[in-house]
Structures are given as C-alpha cells and as structure tokens.
PDB file of C-alpha atoms in Angstrom:
ATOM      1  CA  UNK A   1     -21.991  30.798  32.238  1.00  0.00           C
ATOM      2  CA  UNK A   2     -19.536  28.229  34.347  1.00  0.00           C
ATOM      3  CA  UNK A   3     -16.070  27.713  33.218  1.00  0.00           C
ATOM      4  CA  UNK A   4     -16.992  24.552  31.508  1.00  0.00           C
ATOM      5  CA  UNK A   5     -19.922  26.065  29.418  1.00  0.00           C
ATOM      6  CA  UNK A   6     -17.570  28.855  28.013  1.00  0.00           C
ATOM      7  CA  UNK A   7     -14.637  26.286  27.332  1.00  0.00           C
ATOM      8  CA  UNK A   8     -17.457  24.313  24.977  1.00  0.00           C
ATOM      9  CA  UNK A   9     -19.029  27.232  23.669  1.00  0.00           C
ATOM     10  CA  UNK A  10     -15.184  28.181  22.743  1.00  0.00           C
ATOM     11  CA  UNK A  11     -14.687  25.043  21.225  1.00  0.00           C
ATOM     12  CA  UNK A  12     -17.479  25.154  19.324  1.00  0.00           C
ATOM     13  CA  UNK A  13     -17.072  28.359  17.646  1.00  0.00           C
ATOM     14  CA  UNK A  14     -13.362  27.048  16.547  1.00  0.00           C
ATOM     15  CA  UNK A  15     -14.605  24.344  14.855  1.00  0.00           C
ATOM     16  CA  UNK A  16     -17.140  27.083  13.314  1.00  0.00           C
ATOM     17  CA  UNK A  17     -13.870  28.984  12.254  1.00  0.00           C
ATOM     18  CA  UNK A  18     -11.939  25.895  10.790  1.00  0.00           C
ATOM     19  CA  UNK A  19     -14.904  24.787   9.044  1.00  0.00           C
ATOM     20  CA  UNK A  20     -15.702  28.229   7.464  1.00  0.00           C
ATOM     21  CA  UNK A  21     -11.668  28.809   7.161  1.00  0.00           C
ATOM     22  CA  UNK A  22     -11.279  25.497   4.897  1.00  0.00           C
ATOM     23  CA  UNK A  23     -14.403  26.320   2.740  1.00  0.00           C
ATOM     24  CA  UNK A  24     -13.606  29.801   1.818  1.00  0.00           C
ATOM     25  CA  UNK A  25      -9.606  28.770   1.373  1.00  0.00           C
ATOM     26  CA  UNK A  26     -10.512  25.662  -1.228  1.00  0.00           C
ATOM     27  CA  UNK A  27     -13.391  27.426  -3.152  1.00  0.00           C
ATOM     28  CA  UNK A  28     -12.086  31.174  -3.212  1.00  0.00           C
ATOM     29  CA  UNK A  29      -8.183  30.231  -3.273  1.00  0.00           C
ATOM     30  CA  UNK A  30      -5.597  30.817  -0.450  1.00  0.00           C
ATOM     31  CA  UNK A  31      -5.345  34.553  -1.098  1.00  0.00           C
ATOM     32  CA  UNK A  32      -8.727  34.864   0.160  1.00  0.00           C
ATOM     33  CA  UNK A  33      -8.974  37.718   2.823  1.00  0.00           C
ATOM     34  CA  UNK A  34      -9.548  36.610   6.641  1.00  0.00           C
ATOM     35  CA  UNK A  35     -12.344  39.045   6.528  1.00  0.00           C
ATOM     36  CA  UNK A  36     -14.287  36.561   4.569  1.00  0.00           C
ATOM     37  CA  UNK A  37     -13.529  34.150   6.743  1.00  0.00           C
ATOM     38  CA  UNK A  38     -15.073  36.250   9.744  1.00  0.00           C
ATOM     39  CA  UNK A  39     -17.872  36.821   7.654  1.00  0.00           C
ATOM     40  CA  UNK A  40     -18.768  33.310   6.778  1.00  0.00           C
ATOM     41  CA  UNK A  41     -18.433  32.207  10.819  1.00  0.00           C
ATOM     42  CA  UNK A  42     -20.611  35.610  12.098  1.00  0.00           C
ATOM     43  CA  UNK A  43     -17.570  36.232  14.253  1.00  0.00           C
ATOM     44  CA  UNK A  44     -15.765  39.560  14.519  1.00  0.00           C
ATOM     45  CA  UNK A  45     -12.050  39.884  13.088  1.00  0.00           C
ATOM     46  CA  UNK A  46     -10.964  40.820  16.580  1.00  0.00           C
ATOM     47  CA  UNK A  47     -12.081  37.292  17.558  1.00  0.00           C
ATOM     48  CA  UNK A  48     -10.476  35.656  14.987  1.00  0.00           C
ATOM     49  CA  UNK A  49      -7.529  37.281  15.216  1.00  0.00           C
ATOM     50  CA  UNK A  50      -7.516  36.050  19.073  1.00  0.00           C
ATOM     51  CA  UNK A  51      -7.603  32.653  18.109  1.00  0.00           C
ATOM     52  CA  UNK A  52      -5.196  33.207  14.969  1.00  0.00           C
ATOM     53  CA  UNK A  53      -3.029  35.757  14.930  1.00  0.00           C
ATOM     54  CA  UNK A  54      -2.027  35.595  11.000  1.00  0.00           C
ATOM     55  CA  UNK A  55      -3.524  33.682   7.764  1.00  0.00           C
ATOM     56  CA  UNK A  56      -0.529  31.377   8.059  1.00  0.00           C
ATOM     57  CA  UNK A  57      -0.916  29.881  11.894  1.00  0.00           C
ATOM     58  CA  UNK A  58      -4.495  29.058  10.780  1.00  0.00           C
ATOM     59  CA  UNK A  59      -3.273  27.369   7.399  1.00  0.00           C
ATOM     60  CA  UNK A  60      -0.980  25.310   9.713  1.00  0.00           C
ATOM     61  CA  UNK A  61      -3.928  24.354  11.996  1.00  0.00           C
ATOM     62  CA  UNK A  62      -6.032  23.037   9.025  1.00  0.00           C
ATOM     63  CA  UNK A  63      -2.860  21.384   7.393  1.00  0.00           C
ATOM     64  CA  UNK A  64      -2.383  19.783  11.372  1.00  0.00           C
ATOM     65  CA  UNK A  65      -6.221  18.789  10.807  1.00  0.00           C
ATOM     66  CA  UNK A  66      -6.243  17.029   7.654  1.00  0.00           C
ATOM     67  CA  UNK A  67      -3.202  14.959   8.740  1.00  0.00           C
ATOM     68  CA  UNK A  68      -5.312  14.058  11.545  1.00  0.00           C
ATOM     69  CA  UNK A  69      -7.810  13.064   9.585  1.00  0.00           C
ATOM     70  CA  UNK A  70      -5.826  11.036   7.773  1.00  0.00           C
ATOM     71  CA  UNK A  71      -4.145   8.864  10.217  1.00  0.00           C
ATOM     72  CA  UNK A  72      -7.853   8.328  11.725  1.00  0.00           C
ATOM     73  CA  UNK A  73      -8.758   6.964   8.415  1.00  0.00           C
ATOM     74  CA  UNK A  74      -5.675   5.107   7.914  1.00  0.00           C
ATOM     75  CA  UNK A  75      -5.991   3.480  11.524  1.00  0.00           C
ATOM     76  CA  UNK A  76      -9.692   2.516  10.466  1.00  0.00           C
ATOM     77  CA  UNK A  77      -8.386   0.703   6.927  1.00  0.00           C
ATOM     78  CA  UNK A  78      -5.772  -1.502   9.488  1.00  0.00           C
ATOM     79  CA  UNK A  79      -8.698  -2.379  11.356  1.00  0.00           C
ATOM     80  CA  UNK A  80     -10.208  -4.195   8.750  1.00  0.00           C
ATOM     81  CA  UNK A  81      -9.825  -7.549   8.147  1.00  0.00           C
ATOM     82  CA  UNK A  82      -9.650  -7.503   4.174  1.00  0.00           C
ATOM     83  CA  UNK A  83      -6.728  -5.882   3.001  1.00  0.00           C
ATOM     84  CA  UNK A  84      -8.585  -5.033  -0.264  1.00  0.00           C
ATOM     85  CA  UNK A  85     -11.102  -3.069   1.545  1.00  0.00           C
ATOM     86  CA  UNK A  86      -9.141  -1.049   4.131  1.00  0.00           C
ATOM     87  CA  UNK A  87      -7.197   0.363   1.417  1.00  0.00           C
ATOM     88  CA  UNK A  88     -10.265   1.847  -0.695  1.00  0.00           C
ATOM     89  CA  UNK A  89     -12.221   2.601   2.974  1.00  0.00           C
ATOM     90  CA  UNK A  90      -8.811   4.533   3.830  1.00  0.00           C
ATOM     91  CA  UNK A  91      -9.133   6.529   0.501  1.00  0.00           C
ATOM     92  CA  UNK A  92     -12.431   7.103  -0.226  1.00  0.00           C
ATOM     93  CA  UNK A  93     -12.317   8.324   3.542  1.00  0.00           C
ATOM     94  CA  UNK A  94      -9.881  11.010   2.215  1.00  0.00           C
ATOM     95  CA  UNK A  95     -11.139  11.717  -0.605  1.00  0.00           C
ATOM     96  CA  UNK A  96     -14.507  12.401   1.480  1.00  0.00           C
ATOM     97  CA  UNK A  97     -13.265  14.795   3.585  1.00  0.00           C
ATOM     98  CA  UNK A  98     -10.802  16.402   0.268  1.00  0.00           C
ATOM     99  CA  UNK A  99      -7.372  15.753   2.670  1.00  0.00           C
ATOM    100  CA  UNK A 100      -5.226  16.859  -0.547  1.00  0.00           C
ATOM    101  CA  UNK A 101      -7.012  20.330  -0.797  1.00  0.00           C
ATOM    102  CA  UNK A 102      -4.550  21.996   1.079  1.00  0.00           C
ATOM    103  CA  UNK A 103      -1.659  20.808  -0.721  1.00  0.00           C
ATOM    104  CA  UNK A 104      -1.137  23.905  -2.980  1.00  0.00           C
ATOM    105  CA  UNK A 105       0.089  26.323  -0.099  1.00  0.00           C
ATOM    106  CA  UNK A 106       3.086  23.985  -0.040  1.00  0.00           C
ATOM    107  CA  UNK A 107       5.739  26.155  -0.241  1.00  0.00           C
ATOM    108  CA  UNK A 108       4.204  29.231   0.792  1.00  0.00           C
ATOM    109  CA  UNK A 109       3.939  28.516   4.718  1.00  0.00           C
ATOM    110  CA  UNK A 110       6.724  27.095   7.508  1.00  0.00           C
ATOM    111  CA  UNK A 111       6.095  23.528   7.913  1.00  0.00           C
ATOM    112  CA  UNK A 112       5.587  23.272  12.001  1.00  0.00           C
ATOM    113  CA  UNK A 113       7.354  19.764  13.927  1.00  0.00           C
ATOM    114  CA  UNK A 114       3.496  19.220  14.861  1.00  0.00           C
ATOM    115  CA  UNK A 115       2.990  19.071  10.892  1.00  0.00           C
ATOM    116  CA  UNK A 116       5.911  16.952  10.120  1.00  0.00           C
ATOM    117  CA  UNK A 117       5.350  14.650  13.255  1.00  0.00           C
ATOM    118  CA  UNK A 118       1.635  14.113  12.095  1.00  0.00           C
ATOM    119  CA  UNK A 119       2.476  13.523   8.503  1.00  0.00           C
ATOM    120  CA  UNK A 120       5.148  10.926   9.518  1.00  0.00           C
ATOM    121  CA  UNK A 121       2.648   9.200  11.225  1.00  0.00           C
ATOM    122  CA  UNK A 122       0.314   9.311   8.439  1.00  0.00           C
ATOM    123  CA  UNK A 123       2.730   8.185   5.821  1.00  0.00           C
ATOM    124  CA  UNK A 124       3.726   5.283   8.565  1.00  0.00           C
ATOM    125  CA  UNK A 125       0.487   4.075   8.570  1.00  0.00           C
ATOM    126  CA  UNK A 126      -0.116   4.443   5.058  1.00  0.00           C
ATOM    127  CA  UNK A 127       2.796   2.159   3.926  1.00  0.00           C
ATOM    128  CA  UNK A 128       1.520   0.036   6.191  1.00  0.00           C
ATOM    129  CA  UNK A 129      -1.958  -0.316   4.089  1.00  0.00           C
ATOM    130  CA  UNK A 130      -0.094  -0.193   0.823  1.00  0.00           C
ATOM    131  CA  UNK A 131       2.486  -3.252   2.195  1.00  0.00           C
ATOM    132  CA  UNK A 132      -0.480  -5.266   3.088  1.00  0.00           C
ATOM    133  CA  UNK A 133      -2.742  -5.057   0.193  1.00  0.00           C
ATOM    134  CA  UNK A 134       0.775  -6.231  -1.826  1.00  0.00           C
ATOM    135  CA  UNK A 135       0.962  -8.779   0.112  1.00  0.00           C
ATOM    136  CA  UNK A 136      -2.474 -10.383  -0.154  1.00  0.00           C
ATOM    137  CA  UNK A 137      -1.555  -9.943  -3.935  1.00  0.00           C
ATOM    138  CA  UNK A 138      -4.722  -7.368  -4.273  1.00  0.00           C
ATOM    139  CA  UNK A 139      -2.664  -4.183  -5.409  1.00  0.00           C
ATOM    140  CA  UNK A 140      -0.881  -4.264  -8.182  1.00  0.00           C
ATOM    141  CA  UNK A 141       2.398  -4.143  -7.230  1.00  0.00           C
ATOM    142  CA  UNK A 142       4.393  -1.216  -8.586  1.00  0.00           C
ATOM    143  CA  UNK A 143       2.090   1.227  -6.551  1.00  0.00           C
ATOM    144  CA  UNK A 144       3.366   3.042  -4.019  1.00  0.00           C
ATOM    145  CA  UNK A 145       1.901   4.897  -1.407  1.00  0.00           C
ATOM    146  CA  UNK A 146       3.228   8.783  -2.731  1.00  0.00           C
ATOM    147  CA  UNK A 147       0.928   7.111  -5.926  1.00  0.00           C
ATOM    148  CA  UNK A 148      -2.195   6.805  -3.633  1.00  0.00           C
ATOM    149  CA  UNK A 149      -1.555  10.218  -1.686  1.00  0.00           C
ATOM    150  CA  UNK A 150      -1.141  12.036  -5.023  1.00  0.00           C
ATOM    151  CA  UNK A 151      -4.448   9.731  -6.336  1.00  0.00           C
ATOM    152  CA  UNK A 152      -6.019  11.457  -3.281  1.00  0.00           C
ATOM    153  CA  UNK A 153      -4.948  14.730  -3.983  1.00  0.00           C
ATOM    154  CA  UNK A 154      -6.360  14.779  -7.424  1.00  0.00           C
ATOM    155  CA  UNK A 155      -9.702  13.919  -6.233  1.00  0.00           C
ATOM    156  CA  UNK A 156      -9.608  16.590  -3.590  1.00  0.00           C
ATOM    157  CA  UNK A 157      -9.922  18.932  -6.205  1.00  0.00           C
ATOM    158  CA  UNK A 158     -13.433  20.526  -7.602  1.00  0.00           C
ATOM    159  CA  UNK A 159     -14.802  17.201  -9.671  1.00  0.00           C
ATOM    160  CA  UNK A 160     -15.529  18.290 -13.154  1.00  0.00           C
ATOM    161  CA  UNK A 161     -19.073  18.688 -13.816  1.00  0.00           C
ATOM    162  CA  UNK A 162     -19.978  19.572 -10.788  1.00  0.00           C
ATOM    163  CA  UNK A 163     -23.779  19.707 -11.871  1.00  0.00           C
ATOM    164  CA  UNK A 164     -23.903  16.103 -11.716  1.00  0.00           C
ATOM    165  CA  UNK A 165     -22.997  14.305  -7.977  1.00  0.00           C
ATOM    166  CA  UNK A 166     -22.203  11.128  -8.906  1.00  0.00           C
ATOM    167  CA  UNK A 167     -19.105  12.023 -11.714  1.00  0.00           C
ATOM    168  CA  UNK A 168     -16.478  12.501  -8.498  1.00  0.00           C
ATOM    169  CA  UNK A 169     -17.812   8.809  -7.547  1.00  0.00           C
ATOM    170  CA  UNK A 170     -17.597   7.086 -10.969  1.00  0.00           C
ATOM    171  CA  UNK A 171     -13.981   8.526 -11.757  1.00  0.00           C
ATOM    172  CA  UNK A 172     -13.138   7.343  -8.452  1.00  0.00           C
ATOM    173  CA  UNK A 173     -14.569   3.874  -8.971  1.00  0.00           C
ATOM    174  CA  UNK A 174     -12.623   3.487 -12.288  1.00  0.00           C
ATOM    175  CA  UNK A 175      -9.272   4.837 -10.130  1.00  0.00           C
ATOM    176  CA  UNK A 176      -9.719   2.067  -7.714  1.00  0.00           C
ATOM    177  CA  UNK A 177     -10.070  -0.797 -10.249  1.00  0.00           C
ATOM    178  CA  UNK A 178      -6.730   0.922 -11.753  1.00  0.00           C
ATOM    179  CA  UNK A 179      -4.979  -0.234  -8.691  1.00  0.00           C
ATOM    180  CA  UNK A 180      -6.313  -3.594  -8.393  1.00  0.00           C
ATOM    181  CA  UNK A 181      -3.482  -6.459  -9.143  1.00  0.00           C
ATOM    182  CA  UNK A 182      -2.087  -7.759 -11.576  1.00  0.00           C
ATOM    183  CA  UNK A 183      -2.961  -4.235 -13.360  1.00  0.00           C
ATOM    184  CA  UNK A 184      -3.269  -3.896 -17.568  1.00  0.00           C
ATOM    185  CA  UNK A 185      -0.481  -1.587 -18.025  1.00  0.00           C
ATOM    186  CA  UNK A 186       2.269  -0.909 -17.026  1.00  0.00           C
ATOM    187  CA  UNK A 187       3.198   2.298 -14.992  1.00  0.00           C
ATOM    188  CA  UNK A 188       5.271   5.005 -16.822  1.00  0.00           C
ATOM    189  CA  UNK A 189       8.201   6.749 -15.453  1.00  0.00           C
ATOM    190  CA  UNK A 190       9.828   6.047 -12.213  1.00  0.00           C
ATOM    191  CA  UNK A 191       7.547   6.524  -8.798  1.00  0.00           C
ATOM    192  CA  UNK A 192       7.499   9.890  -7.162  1.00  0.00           C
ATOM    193  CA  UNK A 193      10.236   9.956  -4.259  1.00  0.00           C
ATOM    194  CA  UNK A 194       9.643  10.677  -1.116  1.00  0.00           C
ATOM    195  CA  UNK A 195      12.547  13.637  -1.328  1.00  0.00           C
ATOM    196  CA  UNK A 196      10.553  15.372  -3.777  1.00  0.00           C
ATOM    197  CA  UNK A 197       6.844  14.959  -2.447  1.00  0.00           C
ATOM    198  CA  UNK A 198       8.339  16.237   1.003  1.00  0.00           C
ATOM    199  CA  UNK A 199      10.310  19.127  -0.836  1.00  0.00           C
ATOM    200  CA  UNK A 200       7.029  20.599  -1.651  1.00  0.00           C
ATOM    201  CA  UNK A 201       6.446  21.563   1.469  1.00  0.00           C
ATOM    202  CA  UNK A 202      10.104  22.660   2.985  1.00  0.00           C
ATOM    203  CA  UNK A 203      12.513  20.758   5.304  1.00  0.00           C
ATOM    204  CA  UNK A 204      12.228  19.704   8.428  1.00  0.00           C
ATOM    205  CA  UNK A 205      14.191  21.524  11.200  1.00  0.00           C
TER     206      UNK A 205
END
C-alpha cells in the first residue's frame, strides 16, 4: 500500500475511533472502559492506545471536535440572509449532532489552549448570531447566547421517550418559539455569566 493509501486508511479508522469513542462515552457514561471503545471500532487496545495514549487526550479530541462543529454551524447561520433562520439552522445543527453531550466531564479533564482557542471562536461567532437576530427585532431580547448554548445542551441529552422519534423535535419546536420576540414572559433570575459557564470547565493558562 503507497504512503498515501495508508495515511487515508489511517484517517479513516480515527474517525472509526471518535465515532465509536463519542457513542459509547454519551450512552454508557464517561467512566466507560477504553476496552469498549476498542471493541465497538474492531481495533486492538494497542492501536488505540497509539493514537491515544489515556481516556483523557481522547476526551479532549472529541471536546476539540464538537467545538468544531460548532463554529461550522455557526459560520453556516451568518451565511444566511434571515437572521431568524440562521439562528434556529445554527441550533438545530447542534442539537443534531448533540454538541452539549460532552459537557459533563467539565471539571474532570485539563482544558487544552486548542480547546479554549476553539471555544472562543465559537462563542465569537455565536454572539454574533444572537446580536443579529436582536437586532432584526426576531429574538426576544433578554436572551443571551450562554441561554442558547445551555438550550443546546439540554437537548443533547437522551430525549425522553425515546420510543417515539419525533418528541426530541416537538420539544425543540416549542423551545424555538420560546425565543421568538417580544416573548410572553418574562425571564427569571439574572442570565448565566460567562465566569461561571467557563468555570465549569477550569481556567485558561
């Protein structure tokens, strides 16, 4: 096999590992053993262990994922025109692909610069979405943009009655009308501070 075929077939077996790695992590809970892991990708532990040396560099690589994930979606809500839509494209995008799910190892693993670098981003860009839909006068507007990551992180959880596929989508549907403009009620308590949403997760260095 030339260089170039082993470099893809490399590739492709990471993304086998990830894949397998965030399923097993988010159904079976983040003291799951690697060894399931392994088991769920057909790989040996020798292999994984060459691509991950511990449990935690491989919970940093799907946290560095996610975040990734999220300033892709958050780049594709700028792109469109309505300010309305690219908000609820940007979180039903995360909410597709469950980018809260990780959040409950906060606290329990370093927080790498490539973590905090992509989250900046991702926050950046999020404010961004949030500032324009207040703007157009389409969000109400004492949401702020810890409000729709913590929206998101709720829904990255197991929906409840998971029997029935559309429940996720309806609860969802009702959240999103919650944030429309001018909004029935209003909001509770003060909004969630940056200081303690990043204190989850550490400092930075």
């Amino acid at each position: 096999m030339s260089t170039r075929g082993r470099q893809a077939e490399a590739a492709r077996n990471d993304l086998r590992l990830l894949r397998a790695a965030h399923e097993v992590f988010t159904t079976q809970g983040f003291d799951a053993p690697v060894a399931a892991i392994a088991k769920a990708t057909g790989v040996g532990m020798g292999s994984l262990y060459r691509r991950y040396r511990t449990k935690e560099e491989l919970l940093q690589r799907l946290c560095v994922i996610a975040m990734e994930r999220g300033v892709e979606a958050a780049e594709a809500g700028l792109a469109e025109p309505d300010p309305w839509e690219g908000l609820v494209s940007y979180i039903r995008a995360c909410v597709g692909f469950r980018a809260g799910a990780l959040a409950p190892v906060a606290g329990t693993i370093e927080v790498t610069d490539e973590m905090w670098r992509t989250a900046r981003k991702g926050t950046d860009l999020a404010d961004r979405l949030i500032a324009r839909a207040r703007a157009a006068g389409v969000l109400r507007g004492d949401v702020t943009t810890l409000d729709v990551s913590l929206l998101v992180e709720q829904f990255s959880r197991p929906a409840p009655g998971g029997e029935h596929p559309h429940v996720k989508e309806r609860l969802l549907t009702i959240a999103l009308d919650g944030l429309r403009a001018p909004g029935a009620t209003e909001l509770p308590g003060d909004p969630p501070s940056a200081e303690w949403y990043e204190g989850r997760w550490g400092s930075p260095s």
